[in-house]
Amino acid sequence: MSAETLDTVVALRGARRRRGSLVIGVTLAAALVLATFALTLGAAGLSPFRALAAVVGAGDATDVFVVQQLRLPRVLAALLGGVAFALAGALFQSTLRNPLASPDILGVSTGASLGAVWAILGLGVSGLAVAGWAFGGALAAAAAIWVLAWRRGLHSIRFVLVGVGVSYVCGAVLAWLMARAEVRAAQTALLWTIGSVADVRGTPLTILAVGVAGLGAATVVLARTQGPLALGDEHAAALGVRVHAARATALLVAVALVAVATAAAGPIAFVALVAPAIARRLLDDGGAALATSSAVGALLVLAADLAGQHAVPTMSVPAGIVTGLVGAPYLLWLLSGRSDRRTSPS
């Protein structure tokens, strides 16, 4: 490689890093502004100064209670849930090289919902144990997809098709459970099929935070293999990547992210599908866009929760309904073939 070519490569990499840093910085700044705005809204209206003071325990005792016990946990749950779903979606799409490879479509999220609803309606379980069943449901669905799709290796198209089939099976069982349940019990279980951050606080929020931190750190390590995998199995193997092991590890981390987020807040629809696509479009470099997807996902869920709370004054709509209203048209647009390669992982 000549010195001139080397300088060009270094300059391109520098430009990509600067653009990536700018996009992440702007997205995080928007999320911070939105989070501050969320702390001020509600029956007990607060100024931004009073709300931020209450976050650190300063100011009026009522302000501190409202912010620290009611509003701040909801904001943190939205941010952390958005990071988890978006990062999982980015890992799925990058590893399988398919923009439709989202946990929503593959049945992993539906498996988590089925686990939670089965625990509530079938076993009479309540409280934190329901989250454990949701976690188990996500892992069971992912394991079923993996076993059924494996044929001396993992092919992305086969993985997606099997995932769609598993999603239909889980959805059918879920509908059967809801149809035969009593109305009151069905209302409780219904939240696990929609997704909401309204009541995520205390131990579930702590578990979500620890899970996102730990799995996020693992993703930083995995990010080094995502570039070679995007080039195809043969090229990745030529670059020294153990393809099957790298792909299995990335998908396992992605499933764990979905399971942790769904166990806390339920399946918030389409964030895992939409956030990575927005991130790749913003970066326009054909990469996995893991960090940018996380920032976009956090912003999306927080904005959806705010819109659900305050867009219609007389009703409160769960964040999962709002993201579904936004994500469904995007999926139709994606299936229509009008998206360009910037929304698809290389």
Short mmCIF file of C-alpha atoms in Angstrom, two decimals, residues 49-335:
data_model
loop_
_atom_site.label_atom_id
_atom_site.label_comp_id
_atom_site.label_asym_id
_atom_site.label_seq_id
_atom_site.Cartn_x
_atom_site.Cartn_y
_atom_site.Cartn_z
CA PHE A 49 -34.36 23.92 37.73
CA ARG A 50 -36.59 22.42 40.47
CA ALA A 51 -36.74 19.08 38.70
CA LEU A 52 -32.96 18.82 38.30
CA ALA A 53 -32.42 19.90 41.91
CA ALA A 54 -34.83 17.19 43.07
CA VAL A 55 -32.84 14.56 41.14
CA VAL A 56 -29.92 15.08 43.55
CA GLY A 57 -32.21 15.38 46.59
CA ALA A 58 -32.18 19.19 46.90
CA GLY A 59 -35.23 21.44 47.23
CA ASP A 60 -38.77 20.83 48.44
CA ALA A 61 -39.51 17.37 49.89
CA THR A 62 -42.59 16.96 47.68
CA ASP A 63 -40.53 17.75 44.59
CA VAL A 64 -37.92 15.17 45.62
CA PHE A 65 -40.60 12.51 46.15
CA VAL A 66 -42.33 13.20 42.81
CA VAL A 67 -39.10 13.21 40.84
CA GLN A 68 -37.15 10.43 42.54
CA GLN A 69 -40.04 8.03 43.19
CA LEU A 70 -42.36 8.62 40.23
CA ARG A 71 -40.75 10.31 37.25
CA LEU A 72 -37.02 9.52 37.31
CA PRO A 73 -37.45 5.69 37.42
CA ARG A 74 -39.77 5.91 34.40
CA VAL A 75 -37.27 8.03 32.47
CA LEU A 76 -34.40 5.68 33.33
CA ALA A 77 -36.47 2.64 32.36
CA ALA A 78 -37.27 4.21 28.99
CA LEU A 79 -33.61 5.05 28.31
CA LEU A 80 -32.26 1.66 29.42
CA GLY A 81 -35.02 -0.28 27.66
CA GLY A 82 -34.39 1.65 24.46
CA VAL A 83 -30.66 0.91 24.64
CA ALA A 84 -31.27 -2.80 25.21
CA PHE A 85 -33.80 -3.30 22.39
CA ALA A 86 -31.85 -1.19 19.89
CA LEU A 87 -28.52 -2.83 20.67
CA ALA A 88 -30.11 -6.26 20.36
CA GLY A 89 -31.63 -5.32 17.01
CA ALA A 90 -28.31 -3.97 15.72
CA LEU A 91 -26.53 -7.18 16.73
CA PHE A 92 -29.17 -9.40 15.10
CA GLN A 93 -29.18 -7.40 11.85
CA SER A 94 -25.42 -7.06 11.64
CA THR A 95 -24.65 -10.69 12.51
CA LEU A 96 -27.29 -12.13 10.17
CA ARG A 97 -26.79 -9.39 7.53
CA ASN A 98 -30.53 -8.92 7.22
CA PRO A 99 -32.47 -5.69 8.03
CA LEU A 100 -35.55 -7.78 8.94
CA ALA A 101 -33.66 -9.81 11.54
CA SER A 102 -35.26 -8.14 14.53
CA PRO A 103 -36.29 -9.83 17.81
CA ASP A 104 -39.83 -8.56 17.17
CA ILE A 105 -40.07 -10.46 13.89
CA LEU A 106 -37.99 -13.50 14.89
CA GLY A 107 -40.24 -14.38 17.81
CA VAL A 108 -37.80 -13.73 20.66
CA SER A 109 -39.93 -10.89 22.07
CA THR A 110 -43.11 -12.92 21.55
CA GLY A 111 -41.48 -15.81 23.39
CA ALA A 112 -40.79 -13.52 26.34
CA SER A 113 -44.43 -12.36 26.34
CA LEU A 114 -45.62 -15.95 26.18
CA GLY A 115 -43.45 -16.89 29.15
CA ALA A 116 -44.86 -14.03 31.24
CA VAL A 117 -48.49 -14.59 30.25
CA TRP A 118 -48.19 -18.34 30.86
CA ALA A 119 -46.82 -17.61 34.33
CA ILE A 120 -49.70 -15.22 35.14
CA LEU A 121 -52.63 -17.09 33.62
CA GLY A 122 -51.43 -20.66 33.75
CA LEU A 123 -49.46 -20.81 36.99
CA GLY A 124 -50.89 -17.89 38.97
CA VAL A 125 -47.43 -16.34 39.39
CA SER A 126 -47.08 -12.64 40.21
CA GLY A 127 -44.42 -10.04 41.03
CA LEU A 128 -40.76 -10.37 40.09
CA ALA A 129 -41.17 -14.06 39.24
CA VAL A 130 -43.15 -13.06 36.13
CA ALA A 131 -40.08 -11.24 34.83
CA GLY A 132 -38.09 -14.44 35.35
CA TRP A 133 -40.59 -16.36 33.24
CA ALA A 134 -40.38 -13.68 30.55
CA PHE A 135 -36.60 -14.09 30.54
CA GLY A 136 -36.99 -17.84 30.22
CA GLY A 137 -39.52 -17.47 27.41
CA ALA A 138 -37.14 -15.35 25.36
CA LEU A 139 -34.29 -17.81 25.84
CA ALA A 140 -36.53 -20.79 24.99
CA ALA A 141 -37.75 -19.12 21.78
CA ALA A 142 -34.19 -18.27 20.75
CA ALA A 143 -33.02 -21.82 21.49
CA ALA A 144 -35.88 -23.26 19.40
CA ILE A 145 -34.98 -21.00 16.47
CA TRP A 146 -31.33 -21.94 16.76
CA VAL A 147 -31.96 -25.70 16.86
CA LEU A 148 -34.49 -25.67 14.01
CA ALA A 149 -32.36 -23.38 11.80
CA TRP A 150 -29.03 -25.17 12.29
CA ARG A 151 -27.89 -27.23 9.30
CA ARG A 152 -24.11 -27.71 9.67
CA GLY A 153 -24.01 -23.96 10.13
CA LEU A 154 -26.31 -21.01 10.48
CA HIS A 155 -27.70 -19.40 7.35
CA SER A 156 -29.27 -15.97 7.87
CA ILE A 157 -32.30 -16.47 5.59
CA ARG A 158 -33.12 -19.83 7.19
CA PHE A 159 -32.68 -18.30 10.65
CA VAL A 160 -35.12 -15.48 9.82
CA LEU A 161 -37.72 -17.81 8.26
CA VAL A 162 -37.61 -20.21 11.20
CA GLY A 163 -37.85 -17.21 13.54
CA VAL A 164 -40.98 -15.98 11.77
CA GLY A 165 -42.49 -19.45 12.17
CA VAL A 166 -41.64 -19.57 15.87
CA SER A 167 -43.14 -16.09 16.25
CA TYR A 168 -46.43 -17.30 14.76
CA VAL A 169 -46.50 -20.34 17.05
CA CYS A 170 -45.82 -18.23 20.14
CA GLY A 171 -48.41 -15.67 19.03
CA ALA A 172 -51.04 -18.37 18.52
CA VAL A 173 -50.47 -19.88 21.97
CA LEU A 174 -50.50 -16.38 23.46
CA ALA A 175 -53.85 -15.58 21.83
CA TRP A 176 -55.29 -18.91 23.05
CA LEU A 177 -54.22 -18.17 26.63
CA MET A 178 -55.73 -14.68 26.50
CA ALA A 179 -58.98 -15.92 24.92
CA ARG A 180 -59.67 -18.49 27.66
CA ALA A 181 -58.68 -16.24 30.57
CA GLU A 182 -61.04 -14.30 32.84
CA VAL A 183 -61.33 -10.60 32.03
CA ARG A 184 -59.52 -9.33 35.14
CA ALA A 185 -56.63 -11.77 34.76
CA ALA A 186 -56.40 -11.01 31.04
CA GLN A 187 -56.07 -7.27 31.76
CA THR A 188 -53.06 -7.96 34.00
CA ALA A 189 -51.46 -10.21 31.41
CA LEU A 190 -52.22 -7.79 28.57
CA LEU A 191 -49.44 -5.43 29.68
CA TRP A 192 -46.90 -8.18 28.90
CA THR A 193 -48.03 -8.22 25.28
CA ILE A 194 -47.77 -4.44 24.78
CA GLY A 195 -44.77 -3.03 26.62
CA SER A 196 -44.72 -0.14 29.06
CA VAL A 197 -42.13 1.57 31.27
CA ALA A 198 -44.73 3.15 33.58
CA ASP A 199 -44.24 0.79 36.53
CA VAL A 200 -40.57 -0.19 36.14
CA ARG A 201 -38.87 0.82 39.38
CA GLY A 202 -37.04 -0.73 42.32
CA THR A 203 -35.55 -4.19 41.81
CA PRO A 204 -36.67 -4.65 38.15
CA LEU A 205 -35.06 -1.30 37.25
CA THR A 206 -31.85 -2.28 39.05
CA ILE A 207 -31.74 -5.62 37.22
CA LEU A 208 -32.35 -3.83 33.91
CA ALA A 209 -29.52 -1.35 34.60
CA VAL A 210 -27.05 -4.07 35.62
CA GLY A 211 -28.03 -6.24 32.65
CA VAL A 212 -27.64 -3.42 30.12
CA ALA A 213 -24.28 -2.42 31.61
CA GLY A 214 -22.88 -5.95 31.59
CA LEU A 215 -24.19 -6.93 28.17
CA GLY A 216 -23.21 -3.54 26.75
CA ALA A 217 -19.63 -4.17 27.88
CA ALA A 218 -19.74 -7.57 26.17
CA THR A 219 -20.95 -5.88 22.98
CA VAL A 220 -17.91 -3.60 22.99
CA VAL A 221 -15.73 -6.73 22.79
CA LEU A 222 -17.95 -8.31 20.12
CA ALA A 223 -17.86 -5.18 17.97
CA ARG A 224 -14.41 -6.16 16.67
CA THR A 225 -15.86 -9.20 14.89
CA GLN A 226 -18.89 -7.45 13.38
CA GLY A 227 -16.87 -5.77 10.61
CA PRO A 228 -15.27 -9.00 9.32
CA LEU A 229 -18.62 -10.88 9.60
CA ALA A 230 -20.23 -8.21 7.42
CA LEU A 231 -17.82 -9.17 4.63
CA GLY A 232 -19.12 -12.75 4.53
CA ASP A 233 -18.09 -16.02 6.18
CA GLU A 234 -15.14 -16.77 3.88
CA HIS A 235 -13.57 -13.33 4.22
CA ALA A 236 -14.19 -13.30 7.99
CA ALA A 237 -12.50 -16.70 8.35
CA ALA A 238 -9.58 -15.47 6.23
CA LEU A 239 -9.19 -12.55 8.64
CA GLY A 240 -8.89 -14.95 11.57
CA VAL A 241 -12.47 -14.79 12.88
CA ARG A 242 -14.00 -18.04 14.17
CA VAL A 243 -17.24 -17.44 12.29
CA HIS A 244 -19.65 -19.83 14.02
CA ALA A 245 -18.41 -18.99 17.50
CA ALA A 246 -18.49 -15.23 16.85
CA ARG A 247 -22.00 -15.40 15.39
CA ALA A 248 -23.30 -17.59 18.22
CA THR A 249 -21.82 -15.30 20.87
CA ALA A 250 -23.26 -12.16 19.27
CA LEU A 251 -26.75 -13.68 18.97
CA LEU A 252 -26.60 -14.99 22.55
CA VAL A 253 -25.78 -11.49 23.84
CA ALA A 254 -28.58 -10.03 21.69
CA VAL A 255 -31.11 -12.53 23.06
CA ALA A 256 -30.01 -11.75 26.61
CA LEU A 257 -30.52 -8.02 25.95
CA VAL A 258 -34.05 -8.65 24.66
CA ALA A 259 -34.80 -10.96 27.58
CA VAL A 260 -33.60 -8.44 30.20
CA ALA A 261 -35.53 -5.56 28.62
CA THR A 262 -38.73 -7.57 28.05
CA ALA A 263 -38.62 -8.99 31.56
CA ALA A 264 -38.63 -5.42 32.91
CA ALA A 265 -40.89 -3.52 30.52
CA GLY A 266 -42.52 -6.01 28.17
CA PRO A 267 -41.98 -6.11 24.39
CA ILE A 268 -41.75 -2.50 23.22
CA ALA A 269 -42.48 -3.07 19.56
CA PHE A 270 -40.28 -2.20 16.59
CA VAL A 271 -37.52 -0.36 18.50
CA ALA A 272 -35.10 -3.21 17.73
CA LEU A 273 -36.08 -2.99 14.05
CA VAL A 274 -36.21 0.76 13.54
CA ALA A 275 -33.39 2.15 15.70
CA PRO A 276 -30.50 0.36 13.89
CA ALA A 277 -31.91 1.42 10.50
CA ILE A 278 -32.06 5.08 11.59
CA ALA A 279 -28.54 4.84 13.00
CA ARG A 280 -27.10 3.36 9.80
CA ARG A 281 -28.81 6.06 7.74
CA LEU A 282 -27.35 8.77 9.96
CA LEU A 283 -23.83 7.32 9.73
CA ASP A 284 -24.07 6.19 6.09
CA ASP A 285 -20.96 4.03 6.33
CA GLY A 286 -22.43 0.52 6.02
CA GLY A 287 -21.25 -0.52 9.49
CA ALA A 288 -23.05 -2.18 12.37
CA ALA A 289 -23.65 1.20 14.11
CA LEU A 290 -23.92 -0.43 17.54
CA ALA A 291 -23.26 2.65 19.70
CA THR A 292 -25.38 4.95 17.54
CA SER A 293 -28.25 2.45 17.53
CA SER A 294 -28.18 2.42 21.34
CA ALA A 295 -28.43 6.23 21.52
CA VAL A 296 -31.23 6.31 18.92
CA GLY A 297 -33.13 3.55 20.73
CA ALA A 298 -32.98 5.39 24.05
CA LEU A 299 -34.27 8.56 22.40
CA LEU A 300 -37.08 6.68 20.60
CA VAL A 301 -38.47 4.93 23.67
CA LEU A 302 -38.26 8.08 25.80
CA ALA A 303 -40.04 10.11 23.11
CA ALA A 304 -42.67 7.38 22.69
CA ASP A 305 -43.34 7.25 26.44
CA LEU A 306 -43.65 11.04 26.62
CA ALA A 307 -46.02 11.11 23.66
CA GLY A 308 -48.08 8.30 25.18
CA GLN A 309 -48.42 10.19 28.45
CA HIS A 310 -49.12 13.70 27.21
CA ALA A 311 -50.13 13.74 23.53
CA VAL A 312 -53.78 13.03 24.41
CA PRO A 313 -54.68 14.80 27.68
CA THR A 314 -57.50 12.45 28.65
CA MET A 315 -55.66 9.14 28.29
CA SER A 316 -52.30 7.50 28.86
CA VAL A 317 -51.03 5.15 26.15
CA PRO A 318 -48.21 2.61 26.80
CA ALA A 319 -44.94 3.28 24.99
CA GLY A 320 -45.27 -0.04 23.13
CA ILE A 321 -48.44 1.18 21.42
CA VAL A 322 -46.77 4.40 20.27
CA THR A 323 -43.69 2.61 18.90
CA GLY A 324 -45.99 0.16 17.15
CA LEU A 325 -47.84 2.99 15.43
CA VAL A 326 -44.51 4.38 14.19
CA GLY A 327 -42.80 1.08 13.46
CA ALA A 328 -45.55 -0.66 11.50
CA PRO A 329 -45.50 1.86 8.60
CA TYR A 330 -41.69 1.59 8.53
CA LEU A 331 -41.91 -2.21 8.24
CA LEU A 332 -44.36 -1.88 5.34
CA TRP A 333 -42.00 0.59 3.66
CA LEU A 334 -39.09 -1.79 4.20
CA LEU A 335 -41.03 -4.72 2.75
#
